[in-house]
Amino acid sequence: MHWLINQDLSCCDIDGRLVFLDLALDRYFTLTAPLESVMRSYLSSGTLSRRQREDLEGKAGIVIARALGLHSSIPGLPSPTVSAIESSPAAGCRPAVLPEVAATIWWARRQLRRRPLKAVIEGIAIHRDAKAPPRAHASMTIEPLQDAATQFMRVRRYVPVDPCCLLDSLALLRFLSRRRLHARIVFGVNLVPFAAHCWVQAGGIVLNETLSDAAAHTPIRII
């Protein structure tokens, strides 16, 4: 199960532990056993004592306010069943997209270096929803998404910037949005050992990751 506690904080349950992502502070964290017990009680009942709220805020930085709509769910996606980079693409590589992919990679790199993560994520989501509204995606076949993602991934290796899941996912999402193709960035975590990862997904299709690597992480936030 997943919960959205406020606009910046989300969490997921991994093997009986709650893991949190604070988008505004760009950090992942867990709670001590007593605080996790308080949070689980709150998530199930929606009620907290004044002392419990003060403990969560003072010790974990979790601000609980009823006005924030604390029980809103993270927008869901089906569990991935297909990986575009592991399937056999119908189209060959198109070198003509290399300048666009390179420019988009460098754009994403500048964004991440110059702006807070929250601002970058909000900007890419606004651009995506303006160019490729979710309702337009409902009746679209998956082939254009697979083809565009395959083109991106095939020429990405020629861009002289080290691969990075966040940078590449932001760039791919922008690349798809220009083509009126709607997809989402999934942030996932693994607990033992701790690892954070992200990828682009449309429906049950992972567009820039293998199926096994995506399945190895529990989604904590979907943009």
PDB file of C-alpha atoms in Angstrom:
ATOM      1  CA  MET A   1       0.000   0.000   0.000  1.00  0.00           C
ATOM      2  CA  HIS A   2       1.090   3.562  -0.664  1.00  0.00           C
ATOM      3  CA  TRP A   3       0.101   6.858   0.895  1.00  0.00           C
ATOM      4  CA  LEU A   4       0.499  10.529   0.062  1.00  0.00           C
ATOM      5  CA  ILE A   5       0.905  12.386   3.345  1.00  0.00           C
ATOM      6  CA  ASN A   6       1.253  15.818   1.819  1.00  0.00           C
ATOM      7  CA  GLN A   7       2.361  17.165  -1.517  1.00  0.00           C
ATOM      8  CA  ASP A   8       6.041  16.525  -0.870  1.00  0.00           C
ATOM      9  CA  LEU A   9       6.094  13.428   1.344  1.00  0.00           C
ATOM     10  CA  SER A  10       5.207   9.906   0.241  1.00  0.00           C
ATOM     11  CA  CYS A  11       5.926   6.471   1.621  1.00  0.00           C
ATOM     12  CA  CYS A  12       5.685   2.783   0.858  1.00  0.00           C
ATOM     13  CA  ASP A  13       5.712  -0.409   2.883  1.00  0.00           C
ATOM     14  CA  ILE A  14       8.636  -2.752   2.164  1.00  0.00           C
ATOM     15  CA  ASP A  15       8.803  -6.016   4.089  1.00  0.00           C
ATOM     16  CA  GLY A  16       7.053  -4.514   7.085  1.00  0.00           C
ATOM     17  CA  ARG A  17       9.011  -1.231   7.132  1.00  0.00           C
ATOM     18  CA  LEU A  18       7.823   2.195   6.075  1.00  0.00           C
ATOM     19  CA  VAL A  19      10.216   4.055   3.761  1.00  0.00           C
ATOM     20  CA  PHE A  20       9.643   7.764   3.087  1.00  0.00           C
ATOM     21  CA  LEU A  21      10.600  10.093   0.245  1.00  0.00           C
ATOM     22  CA  ASP A  22      10.629  13.825   0.938  1.00  0.00           C
ATOM     23  CA  LEU A  23      10.651  15.384  -2.522  1.00  0.00           C
ATOM     24  CA  ALA A  24      11.187  18.935  -1.254  1.00  0.00           C
ATOM     25  CA  LEU A  25      14.317  17.932   0.695  1.00  0.00           C
ATOM     26  CA  ASP A  26      15.427  15.282  -1.826  1.00  0.00           C
ATOM     27  CA  ARG A  27      15.890  12.585   0.804  1.00  0.00           C
ATOM     28  CA  TYR A  28      14.746   9.101   1.725  1.00  0.00           C
ATOM     29  CA  PHE A  29      14.365   8.034   5.350  1.00  0.00           C
ATOM     30  CA  THR A  30      12.844   5.519   7.759  1.00  0.00           C
ATOM     31  CA  LEU A  31      11.453   5.943  11.267  1.00  0.00           C
ATOM     32  CA  THR A  32      12.415   4.499  14.612  1.00  0.00           C
ATOM     33  CA  ALA A  33      10.220   1.612  15.749  1.00  0.00           C
ATOM     34  CA  PRO A  34       8.114   3.771  18.150  1.00  0.00           C
ATOM     35  CA  LEU A  35       7.527   6.474  15.526  1.00  0.00           C
ATOM     36  CA  GLU A  36       6.708   3.899  12.867  1.00  0.00           C
ATOM     37  CA  SER A  37       4.101   2.415  15.184  1.00  0.00           C
ATOM     38  CA  VAL A  38       2.578   5.884  15.604  1.00  0.00           C
ATOM     39  CA  MET A  39       2.585   6.469  11.849  1.00  0.00           C
ATOM     40  CA  ARG A  40       0.978   3.095  11.114  1.00  0.00           C
ATOM     41  CA  SER A  41      -1.743   3.820  13.650  1.00  0.00           C
ATOM     42  CA  TYR A  42      -2.339   7.182  12.035  1.00  0.00           C
ATOM     43  CA  LEU A  43      -2.470   5.735   8.524  1.00  0.00           C
ATOM     44  CA  SER A  44      -5.054   3.162   9.578  1.00  0.00           C
ATOM     45  CA  SER A  45      -7.211   5.368  11.780  1.00  0.00           C
ATOM     46  CA  GLY A  46      -6.569   8.931  10.616  1.00  0.00           C
ATOM     47  CA  THR A  47      -6.254  10.121  14.216  1.00  0.00           C
ATOM     48  CA  LEU A  48      -3.310  11.261  16.330  1.00  0.00           C
ATOM     49  CA  SER A  49      -2.931  12.725  19.776  1.00  0.00           C
ATOM     50  CA  ARG A  50      -1.253  16.097  20.162  1.00  0.00           C
ATOM     51  CA  ARG A  51       1.814  14.395  21.660  1.00  0.00           C
ATOM     52  CA  GLN A  52       2.039  11.963  18.741  1.00  0.00           C
ATOM     53  CA  ARG A  53       1.865  14.800  16.209  1.00  0.00           C
ATOM     54  CA  GLU A  54       4.587  16.675  18.062  1.00  0.00           C
ATOM     55  CA  ASP A  55       6.785  13.569  18.110  1.00  0.00           C
ATOM     56  CA  LEU A  56       6.402  13.005  14.370  1.00  0.00           C
ATOM     57  CA  GLU A  57       7.146  16.643  13.605  1.00  0.00           C
ATOM     58  CA  GLY A  58       9.990  17.129  16.066  1.00  0.00           C
ATOM     59  CA  LYS A  59      11.783  13.806  15.625  1.00  0.00           C
ATOM     60  CA  ALA A  60      11.048  12.935  11.995  1.00  0.00           C
ATOM     61  CA  GLY A  61      10.100  16.241  10.357  1.00  0.00           C
ATOM     62  CA  ILE A  62       6.691  14.853   9.372  1.00  0.00           C
ATOM     63  CA  VAL A  63       4.100  17.626   9.626  1.00  0.00           C
ATOM     64  CA  ILE A  64       0.583  16.251   9.986  1.00  0.00           C
ATOM     65  CA  ALA A  65      -2.242  18.647   9.101  1.00  0.00           C
ATOM     66  CA  ARG A  66      -5.791  17.559   8.371  1.00  0.00           C
ATOM     67  CA  ALA A  67      -6.227  20.216   5.687  1.00  0.00           C
ATOM     68  CA  LEU A  68      -3.675  18.528   3.431  1.00  0.00           C
ATOM     69  CA  GLY A  69      -5.789  15.553   2.377  1.00  0.00           C
ATOM     70  CA  LEU A  70      -3.568  13.003   4.018  1.00  0.00           C
ATOM     71  CA  HIS A  71      -5.228   9.875   2.681  1.00  0.00           C
ATOM     72  CA  SER A  72      -4.951  10.665  -1.017  1.00  0.00           C
ATOM     73  CA  SER A  73      -3.428   7.733  -2.882  1.00  0.00           C
ATOM     74  CA  ILE A  74      -0.365   7.923  -5.089  1.00  0.00           C
ATOM     75  CA  PRO A  75      -1.655   7.678  -8.692  1.00  0.00           C
ATOM     76  CA  GLY A  76      -1.261   4.025  -9.520  1.00  0.00           C
ATOM     77  CA  LEU A  77       0.183   2.064 -12.398  1.00  0.00           C
ATOM     78  CA  PRO A  78      -0.143  -1.655 -13.028  1.00  0.00           C
ATOM     79  CA  SER A  79       2.828  -3.808 -12.133  1.00  0.00           C
ATOM     80  CA  PRO A  80       5.226  -3.865 -15.106  1.00  0.00           C
ATOM     81  CA  THR A  81       4.919  -6.878 -17.383  1.00  0.00           C
ATOM     82  CA  VAL A  82       6.933  -5.802 -20.448  1.00  0.00           C
ATOM     83  CA  SER A  83      10.188  -3.928 -20.993  1.00  0.00           C
ATOM     84  CA  ALA A  84      10.561  -1.940 -24.206  1.00  0.00           C
ATOM     85  CA  ILE A  85      14.345  -2.345 -24.209  1.00  0.00           C
ATOM     86  CA  GLU A  86      14.058  -6.114 -23.837  1.00  0.00           C
ATOM     87  CA  SER A  87      11.419  -6.603 -26.521  1.00  0.00           C
ATOM     88  CA  SER A  88      12.145  -6.730 -30.247  1.00  0.00           C
ATOM     89  CA  PRO A  89      11.550  -3.252 -31.718  1.00  0.00           C
ATOM     90  CA  ALA A  90      10.001  -3.013 -35.128  1.00  0.00           C
ATOM     91  CA  ALA A  91      11.982   0.051 -36.178  1.00  0.00           C
ATOM     92  CA  GLY A  92      15.729   0.440 -36.640  1.00  0.00           C
ATOM     93  CA  CYS A  93      17.938   3.117 -35.183  1.00  0.00           C
ATOM     94  CA  ARG A  94      17.359   6.637 -36.517  1.00  0.00           C
ATOM     95  CA  PRO A  95      20.574   8.670 -36.184  1.00  0.00           C
ATOM     96  CA  ALA A  96      18.606  11.818 -37.022  1.00  0.00           C
ATOM     97  CA  VAL A  97      17.241  11.885 -33.452  1.00  0.00           C
ATOM     98  CA  LEU A  98      20.739  11.997 -31.925  1.00  0.00           C
ATOM     99  CA  PRO A  99      20.972  15.831 -31.807  1.00  0.00           C
ATOM    100  CA  GLU A 100      17.570  16.012 -30.103  1.00  0.00           C
ATOM    101  CA  VAL A 101      18.429  13.304 -27.582  1.00  0.00           C
ATOM    102  CA  ALA A 102      21.796  14.922 -26.841  1.00  0.00           C
ATOM    103  CA  ALA A 103      20.202  18.337 -26.342  1.00  0.00           C
ATOM    104  CA  THR A 104      17.544  16.858 -24.071  1.00  0.00           C
ATOM    105  CA  ILE A 105      20.129  15.000 -21.970  1.00  0.00           C
ATOM    106  CA  TRP A 106      22.154  18.202 -21.532  1.00  0.00           C
ATOM    107  CA  TRP A 107      18.946  20.086 -20.673  1.00  0.00           C
ATOM    108  CA  ALA A 108      18.102  17.562 -17.942  1.00  0.00           C
ATOM    109  CA  ARG A 109      21.658  17.740 -16.604  1.00  0.00           C
ATOM    110  CA  ARG A 110      21.514  21.538 -16.334  1.00  0.00           C
ATOM    111  CA  GLN A 111      18.118  21.376 -14.635  1.00  0.00           C
ATOM    112  CA  LEU A 112      19.333  18.960 -11.971  1.00  0.00           C
ATOM    113  CA  ARG A 113      22.466  21.013 -11.322  1.00  0.00           C
ATOM    114  CA  ARG A 114      20.772  24.405 -11.100  1.00  0.00           C
ATOM    115  CA  ARG A 115      17.332  23.767  -9.600  1.00  0.00           C
ATOM    116  CA  PRO A 116      15.917  21.848  -6.609  1.00  0.00           C
ATOM    117  CA  LEU A 117      14.601  18.380  -7.415  1.00  0.00           C
ATOM    118  CA  LYS A 118      11.029  19.340  -6.572  1.00  0.00           C
ATOM    119  CA  ALA A 119      11.105  22.245  -9.038  1.00  0.00           C
ATOM    120  CA  VAL A 120      12.549  20.040 -11.775  1.00  0.00           C
ATOM    121  CA  ILE A 121       9.911  17.345 -11.217  1.00  0.00           C
ATOM    122  CA  GLU A 122       7.068  19.855 -11.170  1.00  0.00           C
ATOM    123  CA  GLY A 123       8.346  21.468 -14.358  1.00  0.00           C
ATOM    124  CA  ILE A 124       8.616  18.205 -16.281  1.00  0.00           C
ATOM    125  CA  ALA A 125       5.146  17.134 -15.130  1.00  0.00           C
ATOM    126  CA  ILE A 126       3.599  20.428 -16.257  1.00  0.00           C
ATOM    127  CA  HIS A 127       5.317  20.147 -19.642  1.00  0.00           C
ATOM    128  CA  ARG A 128       4.203  16.524 -20.030  1.00  0.00           C
ATOM    129  CA  ASP A 129       0.573  17.202 -19.122  1.00  0.00           C
ATOM    130  CA  ALA A 130       0.421  20.199 -21.483  1.00  0.00           C
ATOM    131  CA  LYS A 131       1.910  18.341 -24.445  1.00  0.00           C
ATOM    132  CA  ALA A 132       0.459  14.886 -23.753  1.00  0.00           C
ATOM    133  CA  PRO A 133      -2.596  15.042 -21.453  1.00  0.00           C
ATOM    134  CA  PRO A 134      -3.406  11.777 -19.663  1.00  0.00           C
ATOM    135  CA  ARG A 135      -6.820  11.550 -21.335  1.00  0.00           C
ATOM    136  CA  ALA A 136      -5.144  11.470 -24.753  1.00  0.00           C
ATOM    137  CA  HIS A 137      -3.166   8.429 -23.650  1.00  0.00           C
ATOM    138  CA  ALA A 138      -6.210   6.342 -22.751  1.00  0.00           C
ATOM    139  CA  SER A 139      -7.037   5.276 -26.320  1.00  0.00           C
ATOM    140  CA  MET A 140      -3.474   5.238 -27.671  1.00  0.00           C
ATOM    141  CA  THR A 141      -1.759   2.019 -28.716  1.00  0.00           C
ATOM    142  CA  ILE A 142       1.539   1.153 -27.117  1.00  0.00           C
ATOM    143  CA  GLU A 143       3.582   0.824 -30.334  1.00  0.00           C
ATOM    144  CA  PRO A 144       4.389   4.553 -30.705  1.00  0.00           C
ATOM    145  CA  LEU A 145       5.648   4.659 -27.118  1.00  0.00           C
ATOM    146  CA  GLN A 146       7.816   1.591 -27.575  1.00  0.00           C
ATOM    147  CA  ASP A 147       9.208   2.891 -30.849  1.00  0.00           C
ATOM    148  CA  ALA A 148      10.034   6.353 -29.474  1.00  0.00           C
ATOM    149  CA  ALA A 149      11.594   4.946 -26.293  1.00  0.00           C
ATOM    150  CA  THR A 150      13.676   2.496 -28.329  1.00  0.00           C
ATOM    151  CA  GLN A 151      14.943   5.296 -30.561  1.00  0.00           C
ATOM    152  CA  PHE A 152      15.908   7.328 -27.508  1.00  0.00           C
ATOM    153  CA  MET A 153      17.705   4.457 -25.798  1.00  0.00           C
ATOM    154  CA  ARG A 154      19.582   3.384 -28.928  1.00  0.00           C
ATOM    155  CA  VAL A 155      21.171   6.786 -29.512  1.00  0.00           C
ATOM    156  CA  ARG A 156      21.540   7.667 -25.815  1.00  0.00           C
ATOM    157  CA  ARG A 157      24.787   5.640 -25.656  1.00  0.00           C
ATOM    158  CA  TYR A 158      26.426   8.110 -28.058  1.00  0.00           C
ATOM    159  CA  VAL A 159      25.816  11.125 -25.803  1.00  0.00           C
ATOM    160  CA  PRO A 160      28.993  11.808 -23.759  1.00  0.00           C
ATOM    161  CA  VAL A 161      27.204  12.074 -20.414  1.00  0.00           C
ATOM    162  CA  ASP A 162      27.385   9.278 -17.849  1.00  0.00           C
ATOM    163  CA  PRO A 163      24.127   7.300 -17.544  1.00  0.00           C
ATOM    164  CA  CYS A 164      21.975   8.238 -14.547  1.00  0.00           C
ATOM    165  CA  CYS A 165      18.483   6.884 -13.960  1.00  0.00           C
ATOM    166  CA  LEU A 166      17.021  10.240 -12.869  1.00  0.00           C
ATOM    167  CA  LEU A 167      18.673  12.311 -15.588  1.00  0.00           C
ATOM    168  CA  ASP A 168      17.805   9.778 -18.303  1.00  0.00           C
ATOM    169  CA  SER A 169      14.214   9.378 -17.119  1.00  0.00           C
ATOM    170  CA  LEU A 170      13.635  13.135 -17.120  1.00  0.00           C
ATOM    171  CA  ALA A 171      15.101  13.415 -20.608  1.00  0.00           C
ATOM    172  CA  LEU A 172      13.090  10.465 -21.944  1.00  0.00           C
ATOM    173  CA  LEU A 173       9.855  11.838 -20.495  1.00  0.00           C
ATOM    174  CA  ARG A 174      10.473  15.190 -22.195  1.00  0.00           C
ATOM    175  CA  PHE A 175      11.405  13.405 -25.439  1.00  0.00           C
ATOM    176  CA  LEU A 176       8.129  11.453 -25.340  1.00  0.00           C
ATOM    177  CA  SER A 177       6.071  14.509 -24.402  1.00  0.00           C
ATOM    178  CA  ARG A 178       7.231  16.345 -27.519  1.00  0.00           C
ATOM    179  CA  ARG A 179       5.689  13.483 -29.493  1.00  0.00           C
ATOM    180  CA  ARG A 180       2.389  13.751 -27.587  1.00  0.00           C
ATOM    181  CA  LEU A 181       3.143  10.454 -25.833  1.00  0.00           C
ATOM    182  CA  HIS A 182       2.115  10.268 -22.185  1.00  0.00           C
ATOM    183  CA  ALA A 183       4.200   8.309 -19.675  1.00  0.00           C
ATOM    184  CA  ARG A 184       5.160   8.544 -16.010  1.00  0.00           C
ATOM    185  CA  ILE A 185       8.326   8.519 -13.959  1.00  0.00           C
ATOM    186  CA  VAL A 186       8.267   5.889 -11.221  1.00  0.00           C
ATOM    187  CA  PHE A 187      10.503   6.340  -8.171  1.00  0.00           C
ATOM    188  CA  GLY A 188      11.240   3.041  -6.464  1.00  0.00           C
ATOM    189  CA  VAL A 189      13.247   1.875  -3.481  1.00  0.00           C
ATOM    190  CA  ASN A 190      14.806  -1.296  -2.126  1.00  0.00           C
ATOM    191  CA  LEU A 191      15.458  -1.663   1.587  1.00  0.00           C
ATOM    192  CA  VAL A 192      18.209  -4.281   2.095  1.00  0.00           C
ATOM    193  CA  PRO A 193      20.559  -2.999   0.919  1.00  0.00           C
ATOM    194  CA  PHE A 194      18.975   0.401   0.515  1.00  0.00           C
ATOM    195  CA  ALA A 195      18.806   1.552  -3.104  1.00  0.00           C
ATOM    196  CA  ALA A 196      16.769   4.230  -4.862  1.00  0.00           C
ATOM    197  CA  HIS A 197      15.966   4.046  -8.548  1.00  0.00           C
ATOM    198  CA  CYS A 198      13.607   5.525 -11.119  1.00  0.00           C
ATOM    199  CA  TRP A 199      12.352   4.661 -14.578  1.00  0.00           C
ATOM    200  CA  VAL A 200       9.752   5.705 -17.151  1.00  0.00           C
ATOM    201  CA  GLN A 201       6.622   3.582 -17.469  1.00  0.00           C
ATOM    202  CA  ALA A 202       3.390   3.663 -19.485  1.00  0.00           C
ATOM    203  CA  GLY A 203       0.721   1.261 -18.319  1.00  0.00           C
ATOM    204  CA  GLY A 204       2.465  -2.029 -17.683  1.00  0.00           C
ATOM    205  CA  ILE A 205       5.378  -1.276 -20.017  1.00  0.00           C
ATOM    206  CA  VAL A 206       8.742  -0.140 -18.655  1.00  0.00           C
ATOM    207  CA  LEU A 207      10.328   2.070 -21.291  1.00  0.00           C
ATOM    208  CA  ASN A 208      13.959   2.514 -20.172  1.00  0.00           C
ATOM    209  CA  GLU A 209      14.694  -0.314 -17.772  1.00  0.00           C
ATOM    210  CA  THR A 210      14.709  -4.074 -17.667  1.00  0.00           C
ATOM    211  CA  LEU A 211      11.693  -5.808 -16.221  1.00  0.00           C
ATOM    212  CA  SER A 212      13.719  -7.486 -13.469  1.00  0.00           C
ATOM    213  CA  ASP A 213      15.340  -4.241 -12.292  1.00  0.00           C
ATOM    214  CA  ALA A 214      12.000  -2.423 -12.180  1.00  0.00           C
ATOM    215  CA  ALA A 215      10.345  -5.307 -10.341  1.00  0.00           C
ATOM    216  CA  ALA A 216      13.178  -5.340  -7.774  1.00  0.00           C
ATOM    217  CA  HIS A 217      12.108  -1.908  -6.474  1.00  0.00           C
ATOM    218  CA  THR A 218       8.923  -0.940  -4.663  1.00  0.00           C
ATOM    219  CA  PRO A 219       7.290   2.216  -6.106  1.00  0.00           C
ATOM    220  CA  ILE A 220       7.254   5.068  -3.623  1.00  0.00           C
ATOM    221  CA  ARG A 221       6.167   7.939  -5.867  1.00  0.00           C
ATOM    222  CA  ILE A 222       4.747   8.172  -9.391  1.00  0.00           C
ATOM    223  CA  ILE A 223       4.941  11.453 -11.278  1.00  0.00           C
TER     224      ILE A 223
END
